[in-house]
Short mmCIF file of C-alpha atoms in Angstrom, two decimals:
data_model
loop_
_atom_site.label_atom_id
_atom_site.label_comp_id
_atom_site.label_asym_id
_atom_site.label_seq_id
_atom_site.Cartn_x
_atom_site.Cartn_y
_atom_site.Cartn_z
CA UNK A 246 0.00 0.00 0.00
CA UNK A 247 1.19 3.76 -1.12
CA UNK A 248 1.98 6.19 1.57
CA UNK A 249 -0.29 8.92 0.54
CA UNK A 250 -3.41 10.00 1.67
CA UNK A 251 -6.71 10.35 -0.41
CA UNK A 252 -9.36 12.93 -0.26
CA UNK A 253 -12.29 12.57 -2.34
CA UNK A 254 -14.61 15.06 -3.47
CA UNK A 255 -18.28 14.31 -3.38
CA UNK A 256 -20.04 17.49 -2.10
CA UNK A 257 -21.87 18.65 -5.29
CA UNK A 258 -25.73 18.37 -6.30
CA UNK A 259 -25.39 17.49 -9.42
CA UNK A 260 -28.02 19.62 -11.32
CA UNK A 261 -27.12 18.65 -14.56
CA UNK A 262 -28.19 14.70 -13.92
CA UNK A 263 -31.71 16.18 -13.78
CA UNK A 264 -32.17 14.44 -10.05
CA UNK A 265 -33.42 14.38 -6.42
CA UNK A 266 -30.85 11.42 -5.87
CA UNK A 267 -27.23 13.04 -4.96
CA UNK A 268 -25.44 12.69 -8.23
CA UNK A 269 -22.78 10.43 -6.44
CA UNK A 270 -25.15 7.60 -5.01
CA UNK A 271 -26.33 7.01 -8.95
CA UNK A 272 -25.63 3.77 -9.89
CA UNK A 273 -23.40 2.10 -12.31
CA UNK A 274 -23.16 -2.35 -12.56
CA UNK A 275 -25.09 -1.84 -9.68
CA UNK A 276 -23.80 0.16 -6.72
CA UNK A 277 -23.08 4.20 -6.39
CA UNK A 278 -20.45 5.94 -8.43
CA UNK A 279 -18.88 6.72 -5.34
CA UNK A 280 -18.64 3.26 -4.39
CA UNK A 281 -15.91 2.55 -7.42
CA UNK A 282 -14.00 6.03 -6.13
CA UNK A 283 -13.31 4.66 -2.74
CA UNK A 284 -12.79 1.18 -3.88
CA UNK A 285 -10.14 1.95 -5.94
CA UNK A 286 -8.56 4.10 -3.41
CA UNK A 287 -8.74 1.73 -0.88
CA UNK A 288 -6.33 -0.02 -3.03
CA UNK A 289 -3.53 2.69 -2.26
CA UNK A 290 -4.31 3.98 1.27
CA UNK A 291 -5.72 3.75 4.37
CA UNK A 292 -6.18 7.39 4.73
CA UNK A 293 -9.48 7.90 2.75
CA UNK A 294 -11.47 10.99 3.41
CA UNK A 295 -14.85 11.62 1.69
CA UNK A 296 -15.83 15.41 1.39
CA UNK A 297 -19.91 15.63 1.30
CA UNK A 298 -22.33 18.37 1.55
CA UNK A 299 -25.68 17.68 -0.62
CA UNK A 300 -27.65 15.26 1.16
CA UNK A 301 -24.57 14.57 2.94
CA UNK A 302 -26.05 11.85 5.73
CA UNK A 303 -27.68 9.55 2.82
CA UNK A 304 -24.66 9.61 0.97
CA UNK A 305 -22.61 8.63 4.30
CA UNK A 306 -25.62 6.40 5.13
CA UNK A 307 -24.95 4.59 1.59
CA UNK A 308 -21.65 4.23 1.86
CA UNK A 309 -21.28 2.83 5.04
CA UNK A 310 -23.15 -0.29 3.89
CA UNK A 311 -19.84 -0.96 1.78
CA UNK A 312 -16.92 0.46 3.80
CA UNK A 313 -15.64 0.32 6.73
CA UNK A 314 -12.83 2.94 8.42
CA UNK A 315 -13.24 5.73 6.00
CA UNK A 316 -13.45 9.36 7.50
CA UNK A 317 -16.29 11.74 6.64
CA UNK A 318 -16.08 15.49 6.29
CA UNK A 319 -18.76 18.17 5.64
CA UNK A 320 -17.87 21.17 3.63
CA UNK A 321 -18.29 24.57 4.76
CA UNK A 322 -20.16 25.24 1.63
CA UNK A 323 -21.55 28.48 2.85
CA UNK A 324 -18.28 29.91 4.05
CA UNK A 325 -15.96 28.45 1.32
CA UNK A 326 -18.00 26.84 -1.37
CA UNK A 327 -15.70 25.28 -4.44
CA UNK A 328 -13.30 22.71 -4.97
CA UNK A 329 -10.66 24.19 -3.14
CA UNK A 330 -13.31 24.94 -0.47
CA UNK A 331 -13.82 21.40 -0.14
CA UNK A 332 -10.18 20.09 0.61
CA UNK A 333 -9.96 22.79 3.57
CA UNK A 334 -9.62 22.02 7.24
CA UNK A 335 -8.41 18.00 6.19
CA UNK A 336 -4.82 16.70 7.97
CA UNK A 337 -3.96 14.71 5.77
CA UNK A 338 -2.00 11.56 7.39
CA UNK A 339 0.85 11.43 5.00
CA UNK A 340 3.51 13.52 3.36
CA UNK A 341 1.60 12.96 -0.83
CA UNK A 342 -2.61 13.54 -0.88
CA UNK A 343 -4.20 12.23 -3.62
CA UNK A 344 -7.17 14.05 -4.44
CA UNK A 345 -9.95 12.63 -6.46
CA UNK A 346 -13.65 13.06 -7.91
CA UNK A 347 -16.56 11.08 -6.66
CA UNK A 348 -18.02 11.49 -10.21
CA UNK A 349 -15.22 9.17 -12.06
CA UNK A 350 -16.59 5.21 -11.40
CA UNK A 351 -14.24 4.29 -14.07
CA UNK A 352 -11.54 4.98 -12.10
CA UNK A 353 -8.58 2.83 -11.70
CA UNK A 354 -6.01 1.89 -8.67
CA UNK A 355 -3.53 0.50 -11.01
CA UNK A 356 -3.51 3.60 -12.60
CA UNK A 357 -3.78 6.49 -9.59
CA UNK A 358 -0.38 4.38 -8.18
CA UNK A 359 0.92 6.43 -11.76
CA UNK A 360 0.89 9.32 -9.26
CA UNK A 361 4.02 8.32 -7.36
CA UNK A 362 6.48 11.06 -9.05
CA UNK A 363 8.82 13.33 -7.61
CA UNK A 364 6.76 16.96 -7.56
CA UNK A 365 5.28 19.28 -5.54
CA UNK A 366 2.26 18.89 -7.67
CA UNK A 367 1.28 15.88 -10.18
CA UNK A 368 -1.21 16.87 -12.69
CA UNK A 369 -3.31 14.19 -14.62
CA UNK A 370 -3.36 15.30 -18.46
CA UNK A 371 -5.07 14.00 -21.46
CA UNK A 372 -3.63 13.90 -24.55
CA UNK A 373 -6.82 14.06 -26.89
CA UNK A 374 -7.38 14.85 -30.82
CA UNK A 375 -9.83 17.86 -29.77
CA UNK A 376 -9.49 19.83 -26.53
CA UNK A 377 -12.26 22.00 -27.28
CA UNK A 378 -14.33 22.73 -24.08
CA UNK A 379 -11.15 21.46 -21.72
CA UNK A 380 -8.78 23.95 -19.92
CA UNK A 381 -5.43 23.61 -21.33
CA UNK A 382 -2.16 22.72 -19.69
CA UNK A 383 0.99 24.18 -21.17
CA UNK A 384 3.81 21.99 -20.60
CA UNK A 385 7.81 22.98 -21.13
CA UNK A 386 10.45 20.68 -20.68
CA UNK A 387 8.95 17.84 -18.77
CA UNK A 388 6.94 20.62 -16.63
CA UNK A 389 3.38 21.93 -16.39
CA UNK A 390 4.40 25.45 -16.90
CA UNK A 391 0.76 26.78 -16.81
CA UNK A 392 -3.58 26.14 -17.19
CA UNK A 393 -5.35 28.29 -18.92
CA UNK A 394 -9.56 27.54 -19.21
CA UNK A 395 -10.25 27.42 -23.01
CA UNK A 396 -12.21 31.17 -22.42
CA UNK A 397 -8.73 33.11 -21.59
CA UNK A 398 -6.70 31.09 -23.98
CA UNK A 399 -4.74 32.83 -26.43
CA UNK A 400 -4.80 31.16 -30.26
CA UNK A 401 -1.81 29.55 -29.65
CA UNK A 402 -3.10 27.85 -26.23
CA UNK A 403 -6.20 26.82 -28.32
CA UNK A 404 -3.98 24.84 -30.49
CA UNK A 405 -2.66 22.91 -27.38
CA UNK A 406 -4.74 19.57 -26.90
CA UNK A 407 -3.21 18.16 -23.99
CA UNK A 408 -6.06 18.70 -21.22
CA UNK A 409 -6.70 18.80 -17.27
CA UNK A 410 -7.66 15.61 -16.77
CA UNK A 411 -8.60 17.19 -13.18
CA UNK A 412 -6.89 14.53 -10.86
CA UNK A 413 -4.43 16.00 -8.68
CA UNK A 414 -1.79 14.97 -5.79
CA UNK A 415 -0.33 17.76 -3.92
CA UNK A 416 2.53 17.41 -1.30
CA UNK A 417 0.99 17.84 1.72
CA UNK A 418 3.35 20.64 3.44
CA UNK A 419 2.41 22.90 0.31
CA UNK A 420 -1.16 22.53 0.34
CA UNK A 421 -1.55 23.01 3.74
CA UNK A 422 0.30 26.18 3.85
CA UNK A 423 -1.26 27.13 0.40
CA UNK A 424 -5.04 26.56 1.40
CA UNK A 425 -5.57 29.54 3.87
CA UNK A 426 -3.74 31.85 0.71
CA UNK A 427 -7.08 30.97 -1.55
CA UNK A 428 -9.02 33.43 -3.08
CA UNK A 429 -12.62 33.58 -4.18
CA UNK A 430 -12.16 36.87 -6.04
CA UNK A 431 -14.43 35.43 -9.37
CA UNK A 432 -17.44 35.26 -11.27
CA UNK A 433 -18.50 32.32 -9.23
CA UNK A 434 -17.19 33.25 -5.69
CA UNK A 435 -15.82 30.03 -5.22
CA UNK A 436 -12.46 28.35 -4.03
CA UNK A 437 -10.97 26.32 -6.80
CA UNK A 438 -8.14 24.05 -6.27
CA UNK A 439 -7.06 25.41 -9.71
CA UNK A 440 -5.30 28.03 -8.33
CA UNK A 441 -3.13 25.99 -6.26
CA UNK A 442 -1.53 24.83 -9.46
CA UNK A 443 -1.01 28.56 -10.50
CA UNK A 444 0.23 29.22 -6.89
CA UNK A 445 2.58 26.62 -7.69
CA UNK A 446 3.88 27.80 -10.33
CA UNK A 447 4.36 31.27 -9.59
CA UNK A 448 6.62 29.93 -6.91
CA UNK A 449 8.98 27.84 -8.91
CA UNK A 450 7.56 24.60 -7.95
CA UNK A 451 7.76 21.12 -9.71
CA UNK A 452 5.16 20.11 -11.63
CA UNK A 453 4.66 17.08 -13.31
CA UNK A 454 1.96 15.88 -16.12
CA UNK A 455 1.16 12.41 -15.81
CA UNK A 456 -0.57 11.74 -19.01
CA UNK A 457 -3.28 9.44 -18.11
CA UNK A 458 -6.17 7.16 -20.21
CA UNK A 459 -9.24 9.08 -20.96
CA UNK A 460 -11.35 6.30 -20.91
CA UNK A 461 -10.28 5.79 -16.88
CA UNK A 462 -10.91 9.34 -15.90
CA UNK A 463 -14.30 9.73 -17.48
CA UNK A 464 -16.62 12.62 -15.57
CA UNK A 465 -20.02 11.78 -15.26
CA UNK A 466 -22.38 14.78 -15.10
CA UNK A 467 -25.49 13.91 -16.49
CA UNK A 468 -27.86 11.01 -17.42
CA UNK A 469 -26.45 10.85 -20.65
CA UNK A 470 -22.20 10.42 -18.85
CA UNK A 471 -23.71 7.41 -16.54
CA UNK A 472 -25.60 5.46 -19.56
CA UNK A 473 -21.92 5.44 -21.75
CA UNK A 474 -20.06 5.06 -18.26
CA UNK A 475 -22.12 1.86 -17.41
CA UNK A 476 -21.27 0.25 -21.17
CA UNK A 477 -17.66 0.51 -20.24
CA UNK A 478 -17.64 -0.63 -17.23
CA UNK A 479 -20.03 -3.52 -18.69
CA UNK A 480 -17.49 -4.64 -20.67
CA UNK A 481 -14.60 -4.59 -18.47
CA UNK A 482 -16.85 -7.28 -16.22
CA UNK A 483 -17.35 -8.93 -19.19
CA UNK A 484 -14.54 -9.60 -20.37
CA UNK A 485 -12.79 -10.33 -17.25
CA UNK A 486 -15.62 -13.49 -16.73
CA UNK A 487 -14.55 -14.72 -20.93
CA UNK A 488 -11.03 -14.26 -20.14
CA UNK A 489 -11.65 -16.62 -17.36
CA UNK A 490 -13.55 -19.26 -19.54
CA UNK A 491 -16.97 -18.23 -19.39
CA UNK A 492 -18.73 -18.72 -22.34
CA UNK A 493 -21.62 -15.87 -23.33
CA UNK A 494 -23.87 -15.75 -26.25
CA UNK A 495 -24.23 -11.97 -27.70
CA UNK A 496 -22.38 -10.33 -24.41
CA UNK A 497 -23.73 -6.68 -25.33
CA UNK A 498 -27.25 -7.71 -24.59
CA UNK A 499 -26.10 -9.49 -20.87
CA UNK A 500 -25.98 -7.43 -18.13
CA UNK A 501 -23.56 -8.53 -14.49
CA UNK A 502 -23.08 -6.09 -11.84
CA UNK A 503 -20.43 -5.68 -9.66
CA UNK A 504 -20.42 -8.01 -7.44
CA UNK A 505 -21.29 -11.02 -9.05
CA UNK A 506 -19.14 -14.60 -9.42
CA UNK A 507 -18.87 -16.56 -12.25
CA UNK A 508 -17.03 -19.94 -11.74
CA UNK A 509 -16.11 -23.21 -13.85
CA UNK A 510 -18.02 -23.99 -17.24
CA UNK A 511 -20.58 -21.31 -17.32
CA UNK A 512 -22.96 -20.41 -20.16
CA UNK A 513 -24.69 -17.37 -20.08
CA UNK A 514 -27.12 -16.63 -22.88
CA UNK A 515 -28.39 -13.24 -24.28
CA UNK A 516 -31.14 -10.70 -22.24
CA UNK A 517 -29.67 -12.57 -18.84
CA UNK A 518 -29.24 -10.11 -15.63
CA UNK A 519 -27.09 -11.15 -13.14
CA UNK A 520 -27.72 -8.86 -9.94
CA UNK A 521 -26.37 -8.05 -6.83
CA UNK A 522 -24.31 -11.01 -4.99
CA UNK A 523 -25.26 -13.54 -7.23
CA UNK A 524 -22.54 -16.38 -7.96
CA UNK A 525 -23.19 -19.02 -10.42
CA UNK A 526 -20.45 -22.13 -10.63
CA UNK A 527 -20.73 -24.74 -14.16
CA UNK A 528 -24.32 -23.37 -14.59
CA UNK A 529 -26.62 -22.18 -17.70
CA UNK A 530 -28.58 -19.86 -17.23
CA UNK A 531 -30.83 -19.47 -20.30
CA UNK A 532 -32.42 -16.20 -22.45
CA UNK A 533 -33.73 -13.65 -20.97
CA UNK A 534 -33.44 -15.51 -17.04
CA UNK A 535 -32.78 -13.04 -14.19
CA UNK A 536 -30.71 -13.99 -10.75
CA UNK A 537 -30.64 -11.64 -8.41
CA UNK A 538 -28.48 -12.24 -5.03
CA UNK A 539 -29.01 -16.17 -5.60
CA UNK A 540 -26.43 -18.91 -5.80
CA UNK A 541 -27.12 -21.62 -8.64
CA UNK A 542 -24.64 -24.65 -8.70
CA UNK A 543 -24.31 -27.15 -11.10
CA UNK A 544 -27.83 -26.16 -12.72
CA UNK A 545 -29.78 -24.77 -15.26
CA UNK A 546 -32.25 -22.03 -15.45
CA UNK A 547 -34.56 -20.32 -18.25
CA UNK A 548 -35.02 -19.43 -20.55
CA UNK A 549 -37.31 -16.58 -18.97
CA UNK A 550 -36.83 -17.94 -15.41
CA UNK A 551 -36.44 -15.51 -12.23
CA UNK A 552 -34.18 -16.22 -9.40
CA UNK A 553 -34.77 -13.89 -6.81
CA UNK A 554 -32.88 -13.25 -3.17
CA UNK A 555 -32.01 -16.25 -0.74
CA UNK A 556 -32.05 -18.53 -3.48
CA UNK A 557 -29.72 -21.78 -3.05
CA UNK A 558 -30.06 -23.84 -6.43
CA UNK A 559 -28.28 -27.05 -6.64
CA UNK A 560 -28.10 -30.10 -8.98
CA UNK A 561 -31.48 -28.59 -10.42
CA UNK A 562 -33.59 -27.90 -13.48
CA UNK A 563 -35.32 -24.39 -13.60
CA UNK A 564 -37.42 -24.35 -16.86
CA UNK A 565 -39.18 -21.34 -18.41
CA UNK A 566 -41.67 -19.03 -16.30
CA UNK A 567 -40.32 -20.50 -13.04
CA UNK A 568 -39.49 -17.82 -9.90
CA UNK A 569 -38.11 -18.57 -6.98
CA UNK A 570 -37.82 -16.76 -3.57
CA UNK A 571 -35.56 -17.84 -0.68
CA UNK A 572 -35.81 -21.43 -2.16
CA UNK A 573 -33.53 -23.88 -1.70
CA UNK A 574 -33.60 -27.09 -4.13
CA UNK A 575 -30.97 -29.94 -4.39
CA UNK A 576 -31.62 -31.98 -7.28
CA UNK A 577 -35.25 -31.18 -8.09
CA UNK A 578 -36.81 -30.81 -11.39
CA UNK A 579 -39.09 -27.98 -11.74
CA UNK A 580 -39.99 -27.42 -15.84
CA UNK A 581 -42.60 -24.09 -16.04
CA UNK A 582 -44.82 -22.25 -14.97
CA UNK A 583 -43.75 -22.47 -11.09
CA UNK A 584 -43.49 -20.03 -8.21
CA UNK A 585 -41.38 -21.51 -5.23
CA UNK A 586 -41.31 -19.15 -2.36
CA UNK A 587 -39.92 -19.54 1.10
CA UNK A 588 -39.17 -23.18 0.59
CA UNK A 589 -36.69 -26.62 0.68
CA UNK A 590 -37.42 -29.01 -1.71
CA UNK A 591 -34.59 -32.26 -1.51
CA UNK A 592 -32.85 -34.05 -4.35
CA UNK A 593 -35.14 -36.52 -6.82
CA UNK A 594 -38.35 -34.47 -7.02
CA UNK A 595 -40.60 -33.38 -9.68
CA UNK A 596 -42.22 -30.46 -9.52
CA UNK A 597 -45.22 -30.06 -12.16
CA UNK A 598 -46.61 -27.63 -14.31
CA UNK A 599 -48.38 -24.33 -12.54
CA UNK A 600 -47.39 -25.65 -9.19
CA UNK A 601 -47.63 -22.75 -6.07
CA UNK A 602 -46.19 -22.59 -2.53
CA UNK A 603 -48.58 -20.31 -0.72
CA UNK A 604 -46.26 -18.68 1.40
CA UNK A 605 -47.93 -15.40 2.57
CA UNK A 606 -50.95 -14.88 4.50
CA UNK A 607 -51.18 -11.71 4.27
CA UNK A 608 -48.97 -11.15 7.23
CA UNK A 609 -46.27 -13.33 7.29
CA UNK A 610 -44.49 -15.47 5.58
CA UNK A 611 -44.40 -19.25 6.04
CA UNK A 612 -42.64 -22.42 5.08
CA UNK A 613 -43.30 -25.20 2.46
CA UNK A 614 -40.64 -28.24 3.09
CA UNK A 615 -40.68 -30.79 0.26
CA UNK A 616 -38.59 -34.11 0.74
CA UNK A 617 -36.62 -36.46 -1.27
CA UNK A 618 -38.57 -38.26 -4.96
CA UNK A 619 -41.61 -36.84 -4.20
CA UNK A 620 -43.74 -36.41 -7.27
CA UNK A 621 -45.70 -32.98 -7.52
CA UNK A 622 -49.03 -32.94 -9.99
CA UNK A 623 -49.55 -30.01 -12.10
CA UNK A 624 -51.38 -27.32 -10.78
CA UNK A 625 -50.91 -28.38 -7.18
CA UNK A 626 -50.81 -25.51 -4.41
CA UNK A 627 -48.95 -25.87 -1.01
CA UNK A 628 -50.70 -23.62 1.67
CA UNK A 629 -47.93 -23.08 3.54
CA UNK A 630 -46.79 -24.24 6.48
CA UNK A 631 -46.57 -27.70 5.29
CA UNK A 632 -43.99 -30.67 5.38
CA UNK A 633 -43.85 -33.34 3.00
CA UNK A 634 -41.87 -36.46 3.72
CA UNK A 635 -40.09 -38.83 1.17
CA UNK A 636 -41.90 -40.71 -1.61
CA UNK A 637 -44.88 -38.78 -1.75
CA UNK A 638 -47.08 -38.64 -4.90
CA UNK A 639 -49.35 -35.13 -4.83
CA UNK A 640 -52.33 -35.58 -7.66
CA UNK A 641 -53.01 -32.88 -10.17
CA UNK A 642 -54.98 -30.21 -9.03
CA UNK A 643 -54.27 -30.70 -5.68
CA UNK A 644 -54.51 -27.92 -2.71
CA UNK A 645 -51.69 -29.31 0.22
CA UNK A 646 -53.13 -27.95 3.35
CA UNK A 647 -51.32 -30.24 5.78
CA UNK A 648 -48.43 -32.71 6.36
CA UNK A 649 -48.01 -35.20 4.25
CA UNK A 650 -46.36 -38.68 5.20
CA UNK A 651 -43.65 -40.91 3.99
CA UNK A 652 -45.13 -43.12 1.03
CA UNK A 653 -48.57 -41.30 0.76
CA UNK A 654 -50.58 -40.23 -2.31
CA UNK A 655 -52.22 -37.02 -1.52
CA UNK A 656 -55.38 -35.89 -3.58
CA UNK A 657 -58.19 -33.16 -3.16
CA UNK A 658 -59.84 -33.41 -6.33
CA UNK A 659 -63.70 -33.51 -5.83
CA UNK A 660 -65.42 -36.24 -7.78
CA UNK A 661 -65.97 -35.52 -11.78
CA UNK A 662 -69.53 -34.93 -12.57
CA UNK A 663 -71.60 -34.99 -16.01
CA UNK A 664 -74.88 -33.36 -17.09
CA UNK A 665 -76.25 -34.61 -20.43
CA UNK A 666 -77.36 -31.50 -22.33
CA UNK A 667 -75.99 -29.00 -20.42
CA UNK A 668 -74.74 -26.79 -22.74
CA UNK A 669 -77.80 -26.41 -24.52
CA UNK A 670 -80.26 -25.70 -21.26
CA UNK A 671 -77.46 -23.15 -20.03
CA UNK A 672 -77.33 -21.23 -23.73
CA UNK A 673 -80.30 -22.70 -25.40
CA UNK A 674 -79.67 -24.33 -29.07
CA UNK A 675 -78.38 -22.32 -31.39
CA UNK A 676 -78.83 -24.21 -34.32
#
């Protein structure tokens, strides 16, 4: 782990993203943008501080779920709104900070340890074919010799394309002593950590551009920055699971989010979702299926099949139109048209066609058990709680509304009964 300390900026509303939600807890794969900024960071220190002020306790309250240890500041907003507002009244613990955006989920530890150079200031640049709409950095010799926002440039600095990528790390001595020497004298009234750089400079200062990839330090401000964020980070899941032998049919239609496992021979097949903590090991899961925050081992489900939380699917056969809730099934067959809610069902059953446990009465929820080569007739409901012991035929149409035991056939169907000429007394003859 780097010796530096990490301050991460996540104070703003974002108006731009059109939202009540705080632009930082919007999601990408799956969790808040935030959550990929102190991820990554948590990769280089153990001095991560998190600046908030818009909604700043749900944000907090969101990221706590995820990380432990990690120190939360409010901003003064009123008093010294800004970015270099923000990084004011933080001791940092060590002699580098590292100071990143909240707003950059494609962010990357690998490349942040890039940082590591000998300066009083490390700038992260991008080299790109068009800087129009960047601030420019002007760089002689090695050195960032100034910035310049694209409205004071001269036509010369308009020609420059290398850009403020705006990651910075400051050495912690100068930016303390640099901080209080911030001015707000602007259009906006605000700090900006800008200036430091120009404070920098004027004072003969080292410092270093560290050209880094665009792709990594990609600003999301709007709607329109999360939806081509997400792809990319899409795809990096994506192909991390094929490099590792997965095989997936049309992988731009699939859609994993962070935190999911994929293990041994896996085939996933276009439209599936894969959500939350799900982990799937030698399993196919069909078109179109979704698992959310289940486990499926050694089994198959879809296509069209959902998989919802507390799900433990072993040795088993999910076939189209069947959801399951906190089920767990070793071995069982269960084709279509199923819902199995809140129950156990043990290796060797059958589950038919249109089959229902019955596992809320409107208050809480209750139990079905199913045990071991027990055959299940179509259309057969389970009014939960029941158990069901081994070898246990249920008839077609039957409604389970009690314990079943080992060896019995179970059957509610009421006895069939014919009318001769029904039809015609009931809508006369219409001949």
């Amino acid at each position: 782990m780097v010796n530096k300390s990490i301050i991460i900026l996540a104070a703003g509303a974002g108006t731009r993203m059109k939202s009540k939600l705080p632009k930082v807890l919007h999601k990408i794969s799956g969790k808040p943008m935030l959550y990929y900024s102190i991820k990554e960071a948590l990769e280089l220190s153990d001095d991560v501080t998190v600046v908030l002020f818009h909604q700043a306790q749900k944000v907090q309250q969101q990221m706590e779920k995820f990380f432990d240890g990690i120190n939360y500041v409010i901003q003064d907003h009123e008093n010294y709104p800004g970015t270099g507002g923000a990084v004011m009244g933080i001791t940092p613990k060590y002699e580098k900070v590292l100071v990143l955006n909240g707003d950059m989920p494609l962010i990357q530890a690998d490349e942040l340890k890039k940082f590591d150079l000998d300066a009083t200031i490390v700038m992260s640049v991008l080299e790109l074919q068009n800087a129009d709409g960047y601030g420019r950095v002007i760089i002689e010799n090695g050195n960032v010799k100034k910035i310049v926002e694209q409205k004071d440039a001269s036509q010369s600095e308009l020609a420059v394309t290398t850009a403020n990528a705006g990651i910075y790390q400051f050495d912690t001595k100068f930016l303390l002593e640099s901080l209080p020497k911030l001015s707000n004298n602007n259009a906006q009234k605000e700090y900006y950590i800008t200036d430091l750089v120009e404070m920098a400079i004027n004072q003969g200062k080292v410092l270093k551009p560290l050209i880094v990839n665009e792709e990594n330090f990609k600003g999301v401000n709007s709607k329109l920055d999360l939806s081509e964020a997400e792809v990319i980070h899409q795809n990096r899941i994506k192909r991390e699971f094929l490099k590792q032998g997965v095989i997936m049919r049309l992988p731009d239609t699939i859609y994993i989010e962070e935190g999911v496992i994929i293990e041994g021979e896996s085939i996933i097949e276009n439209g599936v979702s894969l959500l939350g903590n799900s982990k799937i090991v030698n399993s196919h899961i069909k078109t179109n299926t979704v698992i959310e925050d289940a486990i499926l081992i050694d089994s198959d489900a879809g296509p069209m099949a959902r998989v919802r939380p507390g799900s433990e699917i072993i040795g088993t056969h999910l076939g189209n139109f069947v959801e399951t809730k906190k089920a767990k099934l070793n071995g069982v067959k269960a084709g279509h048209l199923t819902y199995l809610g809140d129950c156990e069902i043990d290796e060797g059953t059958n589950i038919g066609c249109g089959t229902i446990t019955c596992n809320y009465d409107g208050i809480n929820k209750h139990k079905t058990i199913i045990g071991k080569n027990v055959f299940v007739g179509s259309d057969t409901q389970f009014v939960a709680p029941v158990n069901i012991e081994d070898d246990v035929l249920i008839g077609a149409g039957s409604t389970v509304t009690g314990d079943v035991k080992k060896g019995e056939l179970y059957l509610t169907r009421s006895k069939a009964k014919k009318i001769d000429g029904y039809f015609y007394k009931h809508f006369g003859n219409k001949k």
